[in-house]
Short mmCIF file of C-alpha atoms in Angstrom, two decimals:
data_model
loop_
_atom_site.label_atom_id
_atom_site.label_comp_id
_atom_site.label_asym_id
_atom_site.label_seq_id
_atom_site.Cartn_x
_atom_site.Cartn_y
_atom_site.Cartn_z
CA SER A 23 0.00 0.05 -0.09
CA GLN A 24 1.09 3.61 -0.58
CA THR A 25 2.30 5.74 2.43
CA ILE A 26 3.62 9.30 2.59
CA HIS A 27 6.12 10.38 5.06
CA GLN A 28 6.61 14.00 6.19
CA TRP A 29 9.15 15.26 8.67
CA PRO A 30 9.94 16.90 10.99
CA ALA A 31 6.39 17.29 12.61
CA THR A 32 7.26 20.57 14.47
CA LEU A 33 10.17 23.02 13.88
CA VAL A 34 11.00 26.39 15.46
CA GLN A 35 13.65 28.36 13.62
CA PRO A 36 14.83 31.84 13.94
CA VAL A 37 14.37 34.58 11.45
CA GLY A 38 17.06 34.41 8.58
CA SER A 39 17.89 30.56 9.18
CA PRO A 40 17.81 28.06 6.44
CA LEU A 41 14.87 25.53 6.00
CA SER A 42 14.54 22.03 4.74
CA LEU A 43 11.45 19.88 5.05
CA GLU A 44 11.26 16.54 3.50
CA CYS A 45 8.47 14.31 1.92
CA THR A 46 8.65 10.81 0.64
CA VAL A 47 6.15 8.61 -0.71
CA GLU A 48 6.10 4.78 -0.76
CA GLY A 49 4.37 2.12 -2.85
CA THR A 50 3.96 4.12 -6.06
CA SER A 51 5.95 5.25 -8.95
CA ASN A 52 6.09 8.75 -10.65
CA PRO A 53 3.53 10.48 -8.33
CA ASN A 54 2.55 13.84 -8.65
CA LEU A 55 3.85 15.78 -5.50
CA TYR A 56 2.49 18.76 -3.91
CA TRP A 57 3.44 21.25 -1.05
CA TYR A 58 0.86 23.21 0.60
CA ARG A 59 0.82 25.78 3.36
CA GLN A 60 -1.99 26.54 5.70
CA ALA A 61 -1.70 29.63 7.71
CA ALA A 62 -3.56 29.96 11.00
CA GLY A 63 -7.34 30.30 10.44
CA ARG A 64 -6.94 30.35 6.56
CA GLY A 65 -7.34 27.79 3.87
CA LEU A 66 -4.85 25.86 2.02
CA GLN A 67 -2.42 27.53 -0.27
CA LEU A 68 -0.67 25.45 -3.08
CA LEU A 69 3.01 26.41 -3.15
CA PHE A 70 4.56 23.81 -5.39
CA TYR A 71 3.76 20.73 -7.39
CA SER A 72 5.93 18.29 -9.34
CA VAL A 73 4.97 15.84 -12.01
CA GLY A 74 8.58 14.30 -12.33
CA ILE A 75 11.96 14.46 -11.12
CA GLY A 76 13.36 17.86 -11.61
CA GLN A 77 10.05 19.20 -12.70
CA ILE A 78 8.82 21.94 -10.37
CA SER A 79 5.84 24.40 -10.86
CA SER A 80 5.46 27.40 -8.48
CA GLU A 81 2.23 28.64 -7.79
CA VAL A 82 3.02 31.87 -5.83
CA PRO A 83 6.24 34.04 -5.76
CA GLN A 84 7.67 33.52 -2.30
CA ASN A 85 10.83 32.96 -0.25
CA LEU A 86 10.59 29.30 -0.71
CA SER A 87 11.84 26.65 -3.31
CA ALA A 88 11.34 23.07 -3.97
CA SER A 89 13.29 20.33 -5.50
CA ARG A 90 12.50 16.79 -6.43
CA PRO A 91 15.98 14.92 -6.55
CA GLN A 92 14.33 11.39 -6.73
CA ASP A 93 10.98 10.10 -7.95
CA ARG A 94 9.45 9.70 -4.59
CA GLN A 95 11.22 12.60 -2.60
CA PHE A 96 9.96 16.24 -2.56
CA ILE A 97 11.83 18.78 -0.42
CA LEU A 98 10.83 22.28 0.53
CA SER A 99 13.42 24.68 1.27
CA SER A 100 14.43 28.32 1.97
CA LYS A 101 17.82 30.11 2.45
CA LYS A 102 16.58 32.62 4.84
CA LEU A 103 13.40 32.24 6.75
CA LEU A 104 10.96 35.20 7.31
CA LEU A 105 8.31 35.44 10.09
CA SER A 106 5.56 35.23 7.45
CA ASP A 107 6.91 31.65 6.66
CA SER A 108 5.29 30.43 9.87
CA GLY A 109 2.47 27.94 9.15
CA PHE A 110 1.51 24.37 8.66
CA TYR A 111 3.07 22.82 5.76
CA LEU A 112 1.47 19.83 4.20
CA CYS A 113 2.77 17.34 1.44
CA ALA A 114 0.53 15.36 -0.69
CA TRP A 115 0.74 13.00 -3.54
CA SER A 116 -1.55 11.98 -6.45
CA VAL A 117 -1.33 10.24 -9.87
CA GLN A 118 -2.60 11.20 -13.06
CA GLY A 119 -6.05 10.80 -14.12
CA PHE A 120 -9.23 10.32 -11.75
CA TYR A 121 -7.65 9.95 -8.58
CA GLY A 122 -7.53 11.98 -5.28
CA TYR A 123 -4.99 13.28 -2.91
CA THR A 124 -3.27 11.65 -0.08
CA PHE A 125 -1.70 13.87 2.50
CA GLY A 126 1.24 13.71 4.83
CA SER A 127 0.88 14.41 8.51
CA GLY A 128 2.27 17.91 8.21
CA THR A 129 4.87 20.08 9.64
CA ARG A 130 4.18 22.92 12.07
CA LEU A 131 6.70 25.73 11.30
CA THR A 132 7.28 28.47 13.69
CA VAL A 133 9.61 31.31 12.84
CA VAL A 134 10.73 33.36 15.81
CA LYS B 23 -10.33 29.95 -12.27
CA GLN B 24 -12.13 27.35 -10.30
CA GLU B 25 -13.57 28.67 -6.97
CA VAL B 26 -14.70 26.39 -4.21
CA THR B 27 -17.11 27.80 -1.53
CA GLN B 28 -18.21 25.95 1.78
CA ILE B 29 -21.05 27.18 3.81
CA PRO B 30 -21.38 27.44 6.90
CA ALA B 31 -17.97 28.23 8.00
CA ALA B 32 -18.68 26.91 11.37
CA LEU B 33 -21.55 24.66 12.68
CA SER B 34 -22.38 23.33 16.11
CA VAL B 35 -24.92 20.54 16.57
CA PRO B 36 -25.83 18.38 19.67
CA GLU B 37 -24.84 14.66 19.61
CA GLY B 38 -27.05 12.37 17.64
CA GLU B 39 -28.26 15.05 15.12
CA ASN B 40 -27.93 14.46 11.33
CA LEU B 41 -26.39 17.13 9.44
CA VAL B 42 -25.44 18.38 5.99
CA LEU B 43 -22.13 20.15 4.95
CA ASN B 44 -22.19 22.00 1.73
CA CYS B 45 -19.59 22.71 -1.10
CA SER B 46 -20.06 24.66 -4.29
CA PHE B 47 -17.76 25.09 -7.24
CA THR B 48 -17.96 27.46 -10.19
CA ASP B 49 -16.86 25.33 -13.07
CA SER B 50 -18.58 22.16 -13.54
CA ALA B 51 -15.84 20.55 -15.88
CA ILE B 52 -14.28 18.51 -12.91
CA TYR B 53 -12.59 15.13 -12.76
CA ASN B 54 -13.73 14.47 -9.19
CA LEU B 55 -14.57 15.81 -5.82
CA GLN B 56 -12.91 14.77 -2.56
CA TRP B 57 -14.01 15.44 1.03
CA PHE B 58 -11.45 15.49 3.80
CA ARG B 59 -11.44 15.79 7.55
CA GLN B 60 -8.83 17.78 9.35
CA ASP B 61 -8.40 17.42 13.09
CA PRO B 62 -6.42 20.39 15.04
CA GLY B 63 -2.84 20.38 14.19
CA LYS B 64 -3.20 17.36 12.02
CA GLY B 65 -2.89 16.49 8.26
CA LEU B 66 -5.97 15.91 6.06
CA THR B 67 -7.52 12.52 6.04
CA SER B 68 -9.55 11.60 2.86
CA LEU B 69 -13.18 10.52 3.60
CA LEU B 70 -14.86 10.23 0.28
CA LEU B 71 -13.79 10.74 -3.35
CA ILE B 72 -16.69 10.95 -6.02
CA GLN B 73 -15.85 10.93 -9.68
CA SER B 74 -17.36 13.21 -12.00
CA SER B 75 -19.53 10.55 -13.46
CA GLN B 76 -20.90 9.42 -10.08
CA ARG B 77 -23.94 10.86 -8.11
CA GLU B 78 -22.86 9.70 -4.60
CA GLN B 79 -20.35 7.75 -2.34
CA THR B 80 -21.04 6.18 1.11
CA SER B 81 -18.68 5.23 3.86
CA GLY B 82 -20.38 4.16 7.03
CA ARG B 83 -22.26 7.22 8.45
CA LEU B 84 -20.98 9.44 5.72
CA ASN B 85 -22.57 10.03 2.37
CA ALA B 86 -21.42 12.33 -0.11
CA SER B 87 -23.38 13.54 -3.21
CA LEU B 88 -22.36 15.34 -6.31
CA ASP B 89 -24.41 17.46 -8.71
CA LYS B 90 -22.03 18.59 -11.22
CA SER B 91 -24.33 20.57 -13.50
CA SER B 92 -25.39 22.64 -10.56
CA GLY B 93 -21.87 22.86 -8.96
CA ARG B 94 -22.88 21.48 -5.72
CA SER B 95 -21.83 18.58 -3.44
CA THR B 96 -23.04 17.85 0.16
CA LEU B 97 -21.68 15.76 2.75
CA TYR B 98 -24.25 14.08 5.04
CA ILE B 99 -23.23 12.82 8.49
CA ALA B 100 -25.75 10.51 10.19
CA ALA B 101 -26.11 10.32 14.04
CA SER B 102 -23.39 12.84 14.71
CA GLN B 103 -20.76 11.82 17.45
CA PRO B 104 -18.53 14.15 19.47
CA GLY B 105 -15.58 12.42 17.79
CA ASP B 106 -16.97 13.88 14.40
CA SER B 107 -15.84 17.20 15.52
CA ALA B 108 -13.25 18.52 13.05
CA THR B 109 -12.77 20.82 10.15
CA TYR B 110 -14.27 19.38 6.91
CA LEU B 111 -12.78 20.40 3.66
CA CYS B 112 -13.90 19.68 0.08
CA ALA B 113 -11.44 19.79 -2.89
CA VAL B 114 -12.16 19.76 -6.49
CA ARG B 115 -9.85 18.20 -9.05
CA ALA B 116 -10.10 20.32 -12.37
CA GLY B 117 -8.22 19.47 -15.56
CA GLY B 118 -4.48 18.43 -15.35
CA ASN B 119 -2.95 18.40 -11.88
CA GLN B 120 -4.88 21.18 -10.30
CA PHE B 121 -6.83 20.62 -7.00
CA TYR B 122 -8.89 23.54 -5.67
CA PHE B 123 -9.80 23.72 -1.95
CA GLY B 124 -12.78 25.23 -0.10
CA THR B 125 -11.87 27.11 3.17
CA GLY B 126 -13.62 24.43 5.24
CA THR B 127 -16.65 24.00 7.76
CA SER B 128 -15.53 23.76 11.44
CA LEU B 129 -17.94 21.17 13.14
CA THR B 130 -18.60 20.92 16.80
CA VAL B 131 -20.74 18.14 18.05
CA ILE B 132 -21.67 18.82 21.50
CA PRO B 133 -22.18 15.65 23.92
#
Protein backbone atom coordinates (compact mmCIF):
# COMPACT_ATOMS: atom_id res chain seq x y z
CA SER A 1 0.00 0.00 0.00
CA GLN A 2 1.03 3.57 -0.54
CA THR A 3 2.27 5.68 2.33
CA ILE A 4 3.54 9.22 2.62
CA HIS A 5 6.06 10.38 5.20
CA GLN A 6 6.69 13.96 6.16
CA TRP A 7 9.15 15.29 8.72
CA PRO A 8 9.82 16.89 11.06
CA ALA A 9 6.43 17.20 12.74
CA THR A 10 7.29 20.49 14.41
CA LEU A 11 10.06 23.01 13.89
CA VAL A 12 10.99 26.29 15.53
CA GLN A 13 13.50 28.32 13.57
CA PRO A 14 14.92 31.84 13.98
CA VAL A 15 14.39 34.48 11.33
CA GLY A 16 17.11 34.31 8.69
CA SER A 17 17.90 30.63 9.22
CA PRO A 18 17.63 28.03 6.43
CA LEU A 19 14.84 25.49 6.08
CA SER A 20 14.56 21.99 4.71
CA LEU A 21 11.38 19.93 4.93
CA GLU A 22 11.26 16.49 3.41
CA CYS A 23 8.46 14.36 2.06
CA THR A 24 8.74 10.83 0.71
CA VAL A 25 6.18 8.51 -0.81
CA GLU A 26 6.30 4.72 -0.79
CA GLY A 27 4.42 2.15 -2.81
CA THR A 28 3.89 4.08 -6.02
CA SER A 29 5.93 5.28 -8.96
CA ASN A 30 6.03 8.65 -10.67
CA PRO A 31 3.53 10.33 -8.35
CA ASN A 32 2.50 13.94 -8.63
CA LEU A 33 3.79 15.68 -5.50
CA TYR A 34 2.52 18.84 -3.87
CA TRP A 35 3.49 21.27 -1.11
CA TYR A 36 0.74 23.24 0.59
CA ARG A 37 0.83 25.83 3.36
CA GLN A 38 -1.99 26.45 5.77
CA ALA A 39 -1.72 29.68 7.74
CA ALA A 40 -3.61 29.99 11.01
CA GLY A 41 -7.33 30.33 10.37
CA ARG A 42 -6.90 30.29 6.62
CA GLY A 43 -7.33 27.84 3.81
CA LEU A 44 -4.80 25.72 1.98
CA GLN A 45 -2.42 27.50 -0.34
CA LEU A 46 -0.69 25.49 -3.05
CA LEU A 47 3.00 26.36 -3.08
CA PHE A 48 4.61 23.91 -5.49
CA TYR A 49 3.78 20.81 -7.44
CA SER A 50 5.87 18.35 -9.38
CA VAL A 51 4.95 15.83 -12.06
CA GLY A 52 8.39 14.27 -12.29
CA ILE A 53 12.04 14.38 -11.22
CA GLY A 54 13.41 17.87 -11.58
CA GLN A 55 10.06 19.27 -12.71
CA ILE A 56 8.78 21.92 -10.33
CA SER A 57 5.91 24.34 -10.82
CA SER A 58 5.52 27.28 -8.48
CA GLU A 59 2.10 28.71 -7.79
CA VAL A 60 3.04 31.85 -5.92
CA PRO A 61 6.15 34.01 -5.68
CA GLN A 62 7.70 33.56 -2.29
CA ASN A 63 10.73 33.00 -0.14
CA LEU A 64 10.59 29.25 -0.63
CA SER A 65 11.82 26.78 -3.21
CA ALA A 66 11.20 23.11 -3.92
CA SER A 67 13.22 20.30 -5.39
CA ARG A 68 12.58 16.72 -6.43
CA PRO A 69 15.90 14.91 -6.48
CA GLN A 70 14.32 11.45 -6.66
CA ASP A 71 11.06 10.09 -8.00
CA ARG A 72 9.41 9.80 -4.59
CA GLN A 73 11.16 12.57 -2.70
CA PHE A 74 10.01 16.18 -2.49
CA ILE A 75 11.91 18.83 -0.54
CA LEU A 76 10.81 22.29 0.51
CA SER A 77 13.60 24.75 1.24
CA SER A 78 14.43 28.29 2.13
CA LYS A 79 17.77 30.05 2.37
CA LYS A 80 16.55 32.64 4.88
CA LEU A 81 13.27 32.27 6.74
CA LEU A 82 10.90 35.18 7.30
CA LEU A 83 8.35 35.54 10.09
CA SER A 84 5.64 35.24 7.44
CA ASP A 85 6.85 31.73 6.58
CA SER A 86 5.30 30.41 9.78
CA GLY A 87 2.48 27.98 9.18
CA PHE A 88 1.45 24.38 8.75
CA TYR A 89 3.11 22.74 5.74
CA LEU A 90 1.51 19.75 4.12
CA CYS A 91 2.86 17.41 1.48
CA ALA A 92 0.49 15.44 -0.72
CA TRP A 93 0.64 13.01 -3.61
CA SER A 94 -1.63 11.93 -6.39
CA VAL A 95 -1.35 10.27 -9.77
CA GLN A 96 -2.52 11.23 -13.22
CA GLY A 97 -6.14 10.71 -14.00
CA PHE A 98 -9.20 10.39 -11.87
CA TYR A 99 -7.53 10.02 -8.50
CA GLY A 100 -7.66 12.04 -5.32
CA TYR A 101 -5.07 13.36 -2.93
CA THR A 102 -3.31 11.65 -0.06
CA PHE A 103 -1.76 13.95 2.50
CA GLY A 104 1.13 13.64 4.89
CA SER A 105 0.77 14.46 8.56
CA GLY A 106 2.18 17.97 8.20
CA THR A 107 4.97 20.09 9.68
CA ARG A 108 4.21 22.93 12.06
CA LEU A 109 6.82 25.65 11.37
CA THR A 110 7.19 28.57 13.73
CA VAL A 111 9.65 31.28 12.77
CA VAL A 112 10.75 33.36 15.75
CA LYS B 1 -10.42 29.87 -12.42
CA GLN B 2 -12.27 27.37 -10.29
CA GLU B 3 -13.57 28.73 -6.98
CA VAL B 4 -14.76 26.45 -4.19
CA THR B 5 -16.98 27.70 -1.39
CA GLN B 6 -18.06 25.95 1.78
CA ILE B 7 -21.00 27.12 3.82
CA PRO B 8 -21.35 27.41 6.74
CA ALA B 9 -17.87 28.25 7.98
CA ALA B 10 -18.75 26.84 11.39
CA LEU B 11 -21.49 24.57 12.68
CA SER B 12 -22.40 23.39 16.17
CA VAL B 13 -24.90 20.58 16.69
CA PRO B 14 -26.00 18.34 19.57
CA GLU B 15 -24.88 14.74 19.55
CA GLY B 16 -27.11 12.40 17.57
CA GLU B 17 -28.26 14.98 15.06
CA ASN B 18 -28.02 14.37 11.32
CA LEU B 19 -26.26 17.18 9.48
CA VAL B 20 -25.32 18.37 6.01
CA LEU B 21 -22.20 20.24 4.96
CA ASN B 22 -22.20 22.10 1.67
CA CYS B 23 -19.59 22.62 -1.01
CA SER B 24 -20.11 24.61 -4.21
CA PHE B 25 -17.81 25.13 -7.17
CA THR B 26 -17.98 27.52 -10.11
CA ASP B 27 -16.76 25.38 -13.02
CA SER B 28 -18.55 22.09 -13.64
CA ALA B 29 -15.68 20.68 -15.74
CA ILE B 30 -14.18 18.61 -12.95
CA TYR B 31 -12.55 15.19 -12.73
CA ASN B 32 -13.67 14.47 -9.20
CA LEU B 33 -14.51 15.93 -5.81
CA GLN B 34 -12.97 14.81 -2.54
CA TRP B 35 -14.05 15.37 1.06
CA PHE B 36 -11.43 15.55 3.80
CA ARG B 37 -11.41 15.75 7.55
CA GLN B 38 -8.77 17.73 9.44
CA ASP B 39 -8.31 17.50 13.18
CA PRO B 40 -6.53 20.41 14.92
CA GLY B 41 -2.81 20.40 14.17
CA LYS B 42 -3.09 17.33 11.97
CA GLY B 43 -2.94 16.52 8.28
CA LEU B 44 -5.93 15.93 6.04
CA THR B 45 -7.64 12.55 6.05
CA SER B 46 -9.56 11.57 2.94
CA LEU B 47 -13.17 10.63 3.65
CA LEU B 48 -14.81 10.17 0.28
CA LEU B 49 -13.85 10.61 -3.36
CA ILE B 50 -16.61 11.07 -5.96
CA GLN B 51 -15.76 10.82 -9.63
CA SER B 52 -17.42 13.25 -12.02
CA SER B 53 -19.54 10.43 -13.45
CA GLN B 54 -20.88 9.43 -10.04
CA ARG B 55 -23.77 10.84 -8.07
CA GLU B 56 -22.81 9.74 -4.57
CA GLN B 57 -20.43 7.77 -2.39
CA THR B 58 -21.04 6.25 1.02
CA SER B 59 -18.76 5.21 3.85
CA GLY B 60 -20.32 4.22 7.14
CA ARG B 61 -22.30 7.16 8.51
CA LEU B 62 -21.04 9.45 5.74
CA ASN B 63 -22.70 10.04 2.41
CA ALA B 64 -21.42 12.47 -0.18
CA SER B 65 -23.42 13.55 -3.20
CA LEU B 66 -22.37 15.36 -6.32
CA ASP B 67 -24.47 17.45 -8.69
CA LYS B 68 -21.94 18.52 -11.27
CA SER B 69 -24.34 20.51 -13.40
CA SER B 70 -25.29 22.78 -10.53
CA GLY B 71 -21.77 22.84 -9.08
CA ARG B 72 -22.71 21.43 -5.70
CA SER B 73 -21.76 18.65 -3.34
CA THR B 74 -23.06 17.78 0.08
CA LEU B 75 -21.58 15.69 2.87
CA TYR B 76 -24.25 14.08 5.00
CA ILE B 77 -23.26 12.85 8.46
CA ALA B 78 -25.78 10.63 10.18
CA ALA B 79 -26.17 10.35 13.93
CA SER B 80 -23.33 12.74 14.71
CA GLN B 81 -20.90 11.95 17.53
CA PRO B 82 -18.44 14.15 19.49
CA GLY B 83 -15.63 12.36 17.66
CA ASP B 84 -16.91 13.85 14.41
CA SER B 85 -15.79 17.28 15.61
CA ALA B 86 -13.21 18.52 13.11
CA THR B 87 -12.85 20.77 10.10
CA TYR B 88 -14.24 19.33 6.89
CA LEU B 89 -12.81 20.43 3.56
CA CYS B 90 -13.84 19.69 0.02
CA ALA B 91 -11.48 19.74 -2.93
CA VAL B 92 -12.25 19.71 -6.63
CA ARG B 93 -9.86 18.24 -9.18
CA ALA B 94 -9.98 20.27 -12.36
CA GLY B 95 -8.09 19.56 -15.56
CA GLY B 96 -4.51 18.46 -15.38
CA ASN B 97 -3.03 18.36 -11.92
CA GLN B 98 -4.91 21.18 -10.29
CA PHE B 99 -6.90 20.70 -7.11
CA TYR B 100 -8.96 23.53 -5.63
CA PHE B 101 -9.88 23.59 -1.97
CA GLY B 102 -12.69 25.21 -0.06
CA THR B 103 -11.89 27.00 3.20
CA GLY B 104 -13.66 24.37 5.24
CA THR B 105 -16.49 23.97 7.73
CA SER B 106 -15.56 23.69 11.39
CA LEU B 107 -17.93 21.20 13.01
CA THR B 108 -18.49 20.89 16.76
CA VAL B 109 -20.69 18.08 18.05
CA ILE B 110 -21.83 18.78 21.59
CA PRO B 111 -22.21 15.76 23.90
